[in-house]
Tab-separated table of C-alpha atoms in Angstrom:
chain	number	residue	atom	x	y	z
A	1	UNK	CA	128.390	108.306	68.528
A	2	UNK	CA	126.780	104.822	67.270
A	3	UNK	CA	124.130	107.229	65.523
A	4	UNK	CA	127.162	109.009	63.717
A	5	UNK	CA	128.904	105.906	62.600
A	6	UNK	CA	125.518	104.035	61.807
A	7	UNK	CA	124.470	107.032	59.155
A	8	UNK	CA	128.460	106.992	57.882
A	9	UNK	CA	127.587	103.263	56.972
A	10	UNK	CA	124.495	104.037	55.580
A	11	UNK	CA	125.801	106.987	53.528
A	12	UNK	CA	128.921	104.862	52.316
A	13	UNK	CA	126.238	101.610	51.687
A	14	UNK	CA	123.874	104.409	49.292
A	15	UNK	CA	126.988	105.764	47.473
A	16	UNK	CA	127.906	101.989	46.761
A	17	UNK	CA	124.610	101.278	45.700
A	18	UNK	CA	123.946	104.417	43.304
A	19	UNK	CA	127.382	104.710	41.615
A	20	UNK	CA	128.223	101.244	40.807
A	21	UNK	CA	125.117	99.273	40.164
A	22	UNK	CA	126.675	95.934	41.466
A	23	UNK	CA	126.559	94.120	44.565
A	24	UNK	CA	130.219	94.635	44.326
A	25	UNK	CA	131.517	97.615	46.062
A	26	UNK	CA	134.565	97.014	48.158
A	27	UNK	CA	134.834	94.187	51.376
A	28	UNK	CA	134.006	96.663	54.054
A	29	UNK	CA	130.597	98.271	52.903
A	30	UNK	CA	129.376	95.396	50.362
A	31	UNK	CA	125.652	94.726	50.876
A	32	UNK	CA	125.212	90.698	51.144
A	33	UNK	CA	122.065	89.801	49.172
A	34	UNK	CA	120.754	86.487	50.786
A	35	UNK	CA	117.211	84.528	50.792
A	36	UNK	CA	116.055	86.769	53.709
A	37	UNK	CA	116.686	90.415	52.393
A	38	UNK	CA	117.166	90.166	48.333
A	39	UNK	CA	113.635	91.640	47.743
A	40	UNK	CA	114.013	94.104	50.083
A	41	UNK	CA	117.066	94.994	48.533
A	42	UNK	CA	116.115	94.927	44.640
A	43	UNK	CA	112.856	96.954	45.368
A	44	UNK	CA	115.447	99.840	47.175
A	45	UNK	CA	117.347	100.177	44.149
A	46	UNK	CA	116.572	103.081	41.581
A	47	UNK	CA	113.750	101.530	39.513
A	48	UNK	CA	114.802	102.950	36.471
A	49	UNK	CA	118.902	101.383	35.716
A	50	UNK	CA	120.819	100.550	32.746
A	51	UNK	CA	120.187	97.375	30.893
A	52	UNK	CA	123.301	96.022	29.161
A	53	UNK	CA	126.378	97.157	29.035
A	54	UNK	CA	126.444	100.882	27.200
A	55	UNK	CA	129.426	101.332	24.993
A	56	UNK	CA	130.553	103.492	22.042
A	57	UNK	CA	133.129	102.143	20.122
A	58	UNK	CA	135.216	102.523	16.346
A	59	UNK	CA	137.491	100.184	14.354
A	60	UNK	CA	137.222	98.768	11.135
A	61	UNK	CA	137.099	95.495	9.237
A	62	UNK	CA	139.389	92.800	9.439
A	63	UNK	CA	138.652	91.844	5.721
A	64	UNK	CA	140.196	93.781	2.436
A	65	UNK	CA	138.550	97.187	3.137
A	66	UNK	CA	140.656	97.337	6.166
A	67	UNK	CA	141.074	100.621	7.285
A	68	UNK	CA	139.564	102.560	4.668
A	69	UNK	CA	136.312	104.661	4.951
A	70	UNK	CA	134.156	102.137	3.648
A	71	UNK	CA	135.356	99.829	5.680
A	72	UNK	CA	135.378	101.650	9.434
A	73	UNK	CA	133.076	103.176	11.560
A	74	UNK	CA	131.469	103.524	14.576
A	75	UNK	CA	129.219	101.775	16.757
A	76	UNK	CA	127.632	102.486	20.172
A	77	UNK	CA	124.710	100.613	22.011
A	78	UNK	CA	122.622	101.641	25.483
A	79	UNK	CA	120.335	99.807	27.175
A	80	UNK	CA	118.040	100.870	30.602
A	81	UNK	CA	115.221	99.186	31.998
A	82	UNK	CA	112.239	100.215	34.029
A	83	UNK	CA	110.588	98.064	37.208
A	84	UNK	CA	106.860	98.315	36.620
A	85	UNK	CA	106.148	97.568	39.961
A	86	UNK	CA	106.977	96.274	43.383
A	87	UNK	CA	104.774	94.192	44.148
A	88	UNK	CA	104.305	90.528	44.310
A	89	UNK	CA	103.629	88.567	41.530
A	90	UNK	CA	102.629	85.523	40.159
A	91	UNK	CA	106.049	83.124	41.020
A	92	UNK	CA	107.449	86.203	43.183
A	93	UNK	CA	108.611	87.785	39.376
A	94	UNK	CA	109.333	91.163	39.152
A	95	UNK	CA	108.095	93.098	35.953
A	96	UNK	CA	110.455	95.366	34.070
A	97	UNK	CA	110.405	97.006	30.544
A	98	UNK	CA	113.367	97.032	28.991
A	99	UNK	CA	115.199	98.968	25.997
A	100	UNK	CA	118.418	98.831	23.931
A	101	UNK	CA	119.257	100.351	20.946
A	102	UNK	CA	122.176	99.489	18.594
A	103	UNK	CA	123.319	101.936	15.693
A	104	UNK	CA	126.351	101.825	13.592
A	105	UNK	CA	127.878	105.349	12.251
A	106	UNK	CA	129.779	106.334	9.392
A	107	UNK	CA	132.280	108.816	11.485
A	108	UNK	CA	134.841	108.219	8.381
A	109	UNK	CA	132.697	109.488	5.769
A	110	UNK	CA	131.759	113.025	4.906
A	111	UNK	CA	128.591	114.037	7.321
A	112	UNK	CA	128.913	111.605	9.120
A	113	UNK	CA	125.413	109.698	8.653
A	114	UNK	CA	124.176	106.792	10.337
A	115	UNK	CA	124.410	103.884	8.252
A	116	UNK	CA	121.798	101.865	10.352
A	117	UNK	CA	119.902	101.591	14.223
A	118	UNK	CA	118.145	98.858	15.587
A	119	UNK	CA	115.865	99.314	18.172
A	120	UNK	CA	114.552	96.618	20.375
A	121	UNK	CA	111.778	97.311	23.335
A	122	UNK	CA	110.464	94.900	25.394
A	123	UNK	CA	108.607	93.385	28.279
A	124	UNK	CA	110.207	91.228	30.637
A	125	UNK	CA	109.111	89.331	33.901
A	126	UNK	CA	111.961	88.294	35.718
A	127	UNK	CA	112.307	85.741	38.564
A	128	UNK	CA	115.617	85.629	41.098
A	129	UNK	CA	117.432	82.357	42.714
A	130	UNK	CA	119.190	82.839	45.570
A	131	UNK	CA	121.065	80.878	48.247
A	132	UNK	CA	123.126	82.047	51.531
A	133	UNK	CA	126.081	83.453	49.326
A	134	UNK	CA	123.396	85.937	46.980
A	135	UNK	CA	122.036	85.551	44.078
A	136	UNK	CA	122.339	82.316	42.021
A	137	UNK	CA	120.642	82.625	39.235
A	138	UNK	CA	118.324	84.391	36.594
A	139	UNK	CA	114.953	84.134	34.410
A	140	UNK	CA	113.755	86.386	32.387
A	141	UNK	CA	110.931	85.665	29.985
A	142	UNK	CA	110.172	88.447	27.548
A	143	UNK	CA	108.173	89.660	24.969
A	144	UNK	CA	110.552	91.681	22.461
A	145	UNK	CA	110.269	93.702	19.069
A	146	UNK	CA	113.131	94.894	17.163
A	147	UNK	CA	113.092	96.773	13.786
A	148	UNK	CA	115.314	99.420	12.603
A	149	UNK	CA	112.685	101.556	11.718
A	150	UNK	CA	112.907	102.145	7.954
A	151	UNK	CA	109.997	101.486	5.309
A	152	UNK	CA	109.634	99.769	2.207
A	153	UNK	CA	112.539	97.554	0.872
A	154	UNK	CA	114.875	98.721	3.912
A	155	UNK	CA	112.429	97.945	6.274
A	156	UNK	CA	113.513	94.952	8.860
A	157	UNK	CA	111.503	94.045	11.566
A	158	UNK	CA	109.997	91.136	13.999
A	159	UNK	CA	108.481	90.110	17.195
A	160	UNK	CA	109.364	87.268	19.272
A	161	UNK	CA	109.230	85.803	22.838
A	162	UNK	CA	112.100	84.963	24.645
A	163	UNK	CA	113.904	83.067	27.297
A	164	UNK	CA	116.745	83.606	28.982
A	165	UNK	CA	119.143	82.272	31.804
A	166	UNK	CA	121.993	83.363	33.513
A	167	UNK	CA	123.965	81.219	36.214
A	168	UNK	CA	126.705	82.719	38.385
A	169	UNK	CA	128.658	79.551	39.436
A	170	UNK	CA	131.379	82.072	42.143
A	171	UNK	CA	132.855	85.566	42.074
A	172	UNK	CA	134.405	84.839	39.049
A	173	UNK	CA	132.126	83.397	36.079
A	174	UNK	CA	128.806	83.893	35.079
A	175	UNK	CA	127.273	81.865	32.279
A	176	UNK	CA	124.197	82.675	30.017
A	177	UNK	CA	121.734	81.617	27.291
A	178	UNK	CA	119.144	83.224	25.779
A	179	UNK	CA	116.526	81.246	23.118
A	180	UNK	CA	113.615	82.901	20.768
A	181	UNK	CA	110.953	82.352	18.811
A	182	UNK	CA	109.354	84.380	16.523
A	183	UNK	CA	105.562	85.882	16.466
A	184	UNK	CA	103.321	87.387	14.273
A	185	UNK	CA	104.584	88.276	10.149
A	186	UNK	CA	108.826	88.248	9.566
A	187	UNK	CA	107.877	88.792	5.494
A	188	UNK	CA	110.552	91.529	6.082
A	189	UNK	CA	113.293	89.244	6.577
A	190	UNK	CA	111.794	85.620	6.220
A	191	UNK	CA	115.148	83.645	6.516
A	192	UNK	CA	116.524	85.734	9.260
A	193	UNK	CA	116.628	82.385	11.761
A	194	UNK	CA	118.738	80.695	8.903
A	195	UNK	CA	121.227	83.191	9.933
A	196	UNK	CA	120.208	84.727	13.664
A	197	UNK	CA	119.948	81.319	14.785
A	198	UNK	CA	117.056	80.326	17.609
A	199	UNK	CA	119.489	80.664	20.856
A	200	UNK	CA	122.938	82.017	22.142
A	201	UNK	CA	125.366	81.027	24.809
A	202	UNK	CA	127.924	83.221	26.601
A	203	UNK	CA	130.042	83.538	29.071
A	204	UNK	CA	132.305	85.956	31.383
A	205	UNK	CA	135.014	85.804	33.076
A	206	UNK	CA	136.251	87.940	35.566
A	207	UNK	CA	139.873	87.056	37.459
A	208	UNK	CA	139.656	90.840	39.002
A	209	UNK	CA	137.522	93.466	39.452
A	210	UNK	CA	139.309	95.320	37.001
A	211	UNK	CA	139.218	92.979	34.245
A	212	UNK	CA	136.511	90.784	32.078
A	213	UNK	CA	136.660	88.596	29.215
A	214	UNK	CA	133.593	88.100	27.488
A	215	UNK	CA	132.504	85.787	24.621
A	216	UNK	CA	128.584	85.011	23.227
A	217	UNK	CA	128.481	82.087	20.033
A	218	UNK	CA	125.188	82.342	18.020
A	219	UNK	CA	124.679	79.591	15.654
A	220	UNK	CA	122.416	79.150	12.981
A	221	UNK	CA	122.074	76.784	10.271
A	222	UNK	CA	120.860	77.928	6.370
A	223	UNK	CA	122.509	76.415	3.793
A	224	UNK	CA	125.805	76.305	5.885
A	225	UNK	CA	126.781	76.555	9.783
A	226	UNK	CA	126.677	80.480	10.558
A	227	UNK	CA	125.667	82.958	13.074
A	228	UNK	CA	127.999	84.815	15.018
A	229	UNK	CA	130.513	84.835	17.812
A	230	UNK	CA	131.280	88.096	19.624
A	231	UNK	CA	134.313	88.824	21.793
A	232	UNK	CA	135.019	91.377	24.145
A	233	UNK	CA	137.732	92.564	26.790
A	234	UNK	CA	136.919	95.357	29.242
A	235	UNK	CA	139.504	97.130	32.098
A	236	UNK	CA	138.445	99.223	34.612
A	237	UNK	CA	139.843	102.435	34.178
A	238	UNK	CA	139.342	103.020	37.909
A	239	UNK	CA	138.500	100.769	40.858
A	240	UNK	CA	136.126	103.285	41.845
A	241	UNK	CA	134.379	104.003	38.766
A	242	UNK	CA	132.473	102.185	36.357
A	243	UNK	CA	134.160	103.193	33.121
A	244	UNK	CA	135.755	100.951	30.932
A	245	UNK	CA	138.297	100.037	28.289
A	246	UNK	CA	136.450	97.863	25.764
A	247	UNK	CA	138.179	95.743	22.835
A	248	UNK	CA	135.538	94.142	20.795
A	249	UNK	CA	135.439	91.597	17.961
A	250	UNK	CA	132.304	90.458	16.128
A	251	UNK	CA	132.974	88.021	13.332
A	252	UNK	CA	129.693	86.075	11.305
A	253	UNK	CA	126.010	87.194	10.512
A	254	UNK	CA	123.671	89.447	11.428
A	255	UNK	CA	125.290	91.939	13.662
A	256	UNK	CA	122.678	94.367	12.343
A	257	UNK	CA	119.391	93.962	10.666
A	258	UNK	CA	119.444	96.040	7.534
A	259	UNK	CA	122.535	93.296	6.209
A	260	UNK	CA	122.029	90.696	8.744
A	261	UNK	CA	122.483	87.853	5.705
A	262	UNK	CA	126.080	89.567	4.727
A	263	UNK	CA	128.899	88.299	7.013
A	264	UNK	CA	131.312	90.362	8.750
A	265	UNK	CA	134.550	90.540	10.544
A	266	UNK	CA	135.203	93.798	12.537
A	267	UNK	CA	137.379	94.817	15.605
A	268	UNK	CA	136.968	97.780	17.628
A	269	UNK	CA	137.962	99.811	20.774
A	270	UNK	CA	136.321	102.229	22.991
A	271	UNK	CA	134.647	102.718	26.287
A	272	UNK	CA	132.206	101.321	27.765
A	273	UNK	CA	129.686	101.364	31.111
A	274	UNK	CA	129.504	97.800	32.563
A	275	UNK	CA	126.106	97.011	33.760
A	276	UNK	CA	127.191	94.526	36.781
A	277	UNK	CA	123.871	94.336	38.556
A	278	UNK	CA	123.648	91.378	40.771
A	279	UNK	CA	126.151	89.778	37.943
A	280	UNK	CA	128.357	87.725	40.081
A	281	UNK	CA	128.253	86.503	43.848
A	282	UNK	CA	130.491	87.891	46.517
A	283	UNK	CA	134.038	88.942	45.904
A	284	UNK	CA	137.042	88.776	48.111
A	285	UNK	CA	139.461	90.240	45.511
């Protein structure tokens, strides 16, 4: 009988694990990452997961092409990363390549072509905090390209290495940043800092499981403060799935490469797949 219900937990634990990839998965079978198990417990997981959150969304500009062709669209981005290996490194980092891809299609217009895709691989090393309530805090430093794979005058592309943070201060807010600095030629978009910026800050909020509020700022300075801020809302469609109602706004500079000096103000709705890994500390709600 212990046997039976010992594989039941076990079974429930796995199904936690591979449907939802959070630490979040309900009060009775949650796994509690601490300082004793947390690489034991990363180096289980699936070593290929997604990276990002993976949405496809459509709207249309806020500005005077409102709701025209021209001036709607879609716009869809997925992300998955791949653990290299598992084991030890140098600082107890864990190695990962990573992947996202951004594209933004004309749905309104006849064909339906893509107007533009970034693509942005990388290599990341990553290093985990934790302390007796899971996992703290995040570094990832990364090598990353991005282009958007197009030749001649259209071409846009760069190489850079990057920092980031993230902080998880409770169950309910998790802070980031992320800095860069670019390597190697940018002749194919020279003054793309003066509006990309060097760093981003962002932050979620969660007051439920079923709801998150999300806003990044990305400043840069040129002639004139710009950058971008993005904005999102998400709502679980389902307490036991990981599908998602997703409102987003992105208003500024350089939300793709091919115009990134040509600001824009666009809202949009969709669905989206959350990627929650070991995003926030223990919930009780």
């Amino acid at each position: 009988m212990r046997l039976k219900k010992r594989n039941k937990k076990i079974l429930l634990s796995l199904l936690c694990v591979f449907s939802i990839p959070t630490i979040v998965c309900g009060q009775e079978n949650t796994i509690q990452i601490d300082s004793t198990n947390y690489k034991t417990y990363i180096r289980s997981l699936p070593a290929f997961t997604m990276y990002g959150d993976n949405y496809f969304i459509t709207g249309t500009s806020t500005e005077a092409d409102a709701f025209s062709a021209e001036g709607s669209d879609g716009k869809f981005e997925i992300g998955f990363k791949q653990r290299l290996t598992n084991h030890n490194i140098l600082w107890d980092m864990i190695p990962y390549f990573t992947y996202r891809q951004k594209a933004f299609w004309d749905i309104y217009k006849e064909s339906f072509p893509f107007r533009e895709t970034n693509y942005n691989p990388s290599f990341k090393m990553t290093k985990y905090f934790v302390d007796e309530e899971g996992v703290d805090a995040e570094l990832w430093f990364g090598f990353e390209h991005e282009s958007n794979g197009r030749d001649e005058e259209n071409s846009r592309s760069w190489n850079f290495f990057s920092v980031e943070y993230f902080r998880f201060f409770n169950s309910q807010t998790a802070f980031r940043a992320k800095a860069w600095l670019p390597v190697g030629d940018i002749s194919d978009n020279d003054d793309i800092l003066s509006y990309r910026g060097i760093f981003s800050l962002g932050i979620t909020y969660s007051p439920s499981q079923r709801w998150y509020f999300d806003i990044d700022a990305q400043p840069a300075w040129g002639k004139q403060l710009q950058g971008n801020i993005k904005a999102g809302i998400s709502f679980k469609v389902s307490k036991r799935s990981n599908q998602f109602l997703y409102l987003q706004y992105f208003g500024g500079y350089s939300e793709d490469l091919i115009d990134y000096d040509k600001s824009v103000s666009n809202i949009r709705l969709g669905i989206a797949f959350k990627d929650l890994f070991l995003n926030f500390k223990q919930r009780n709600n």
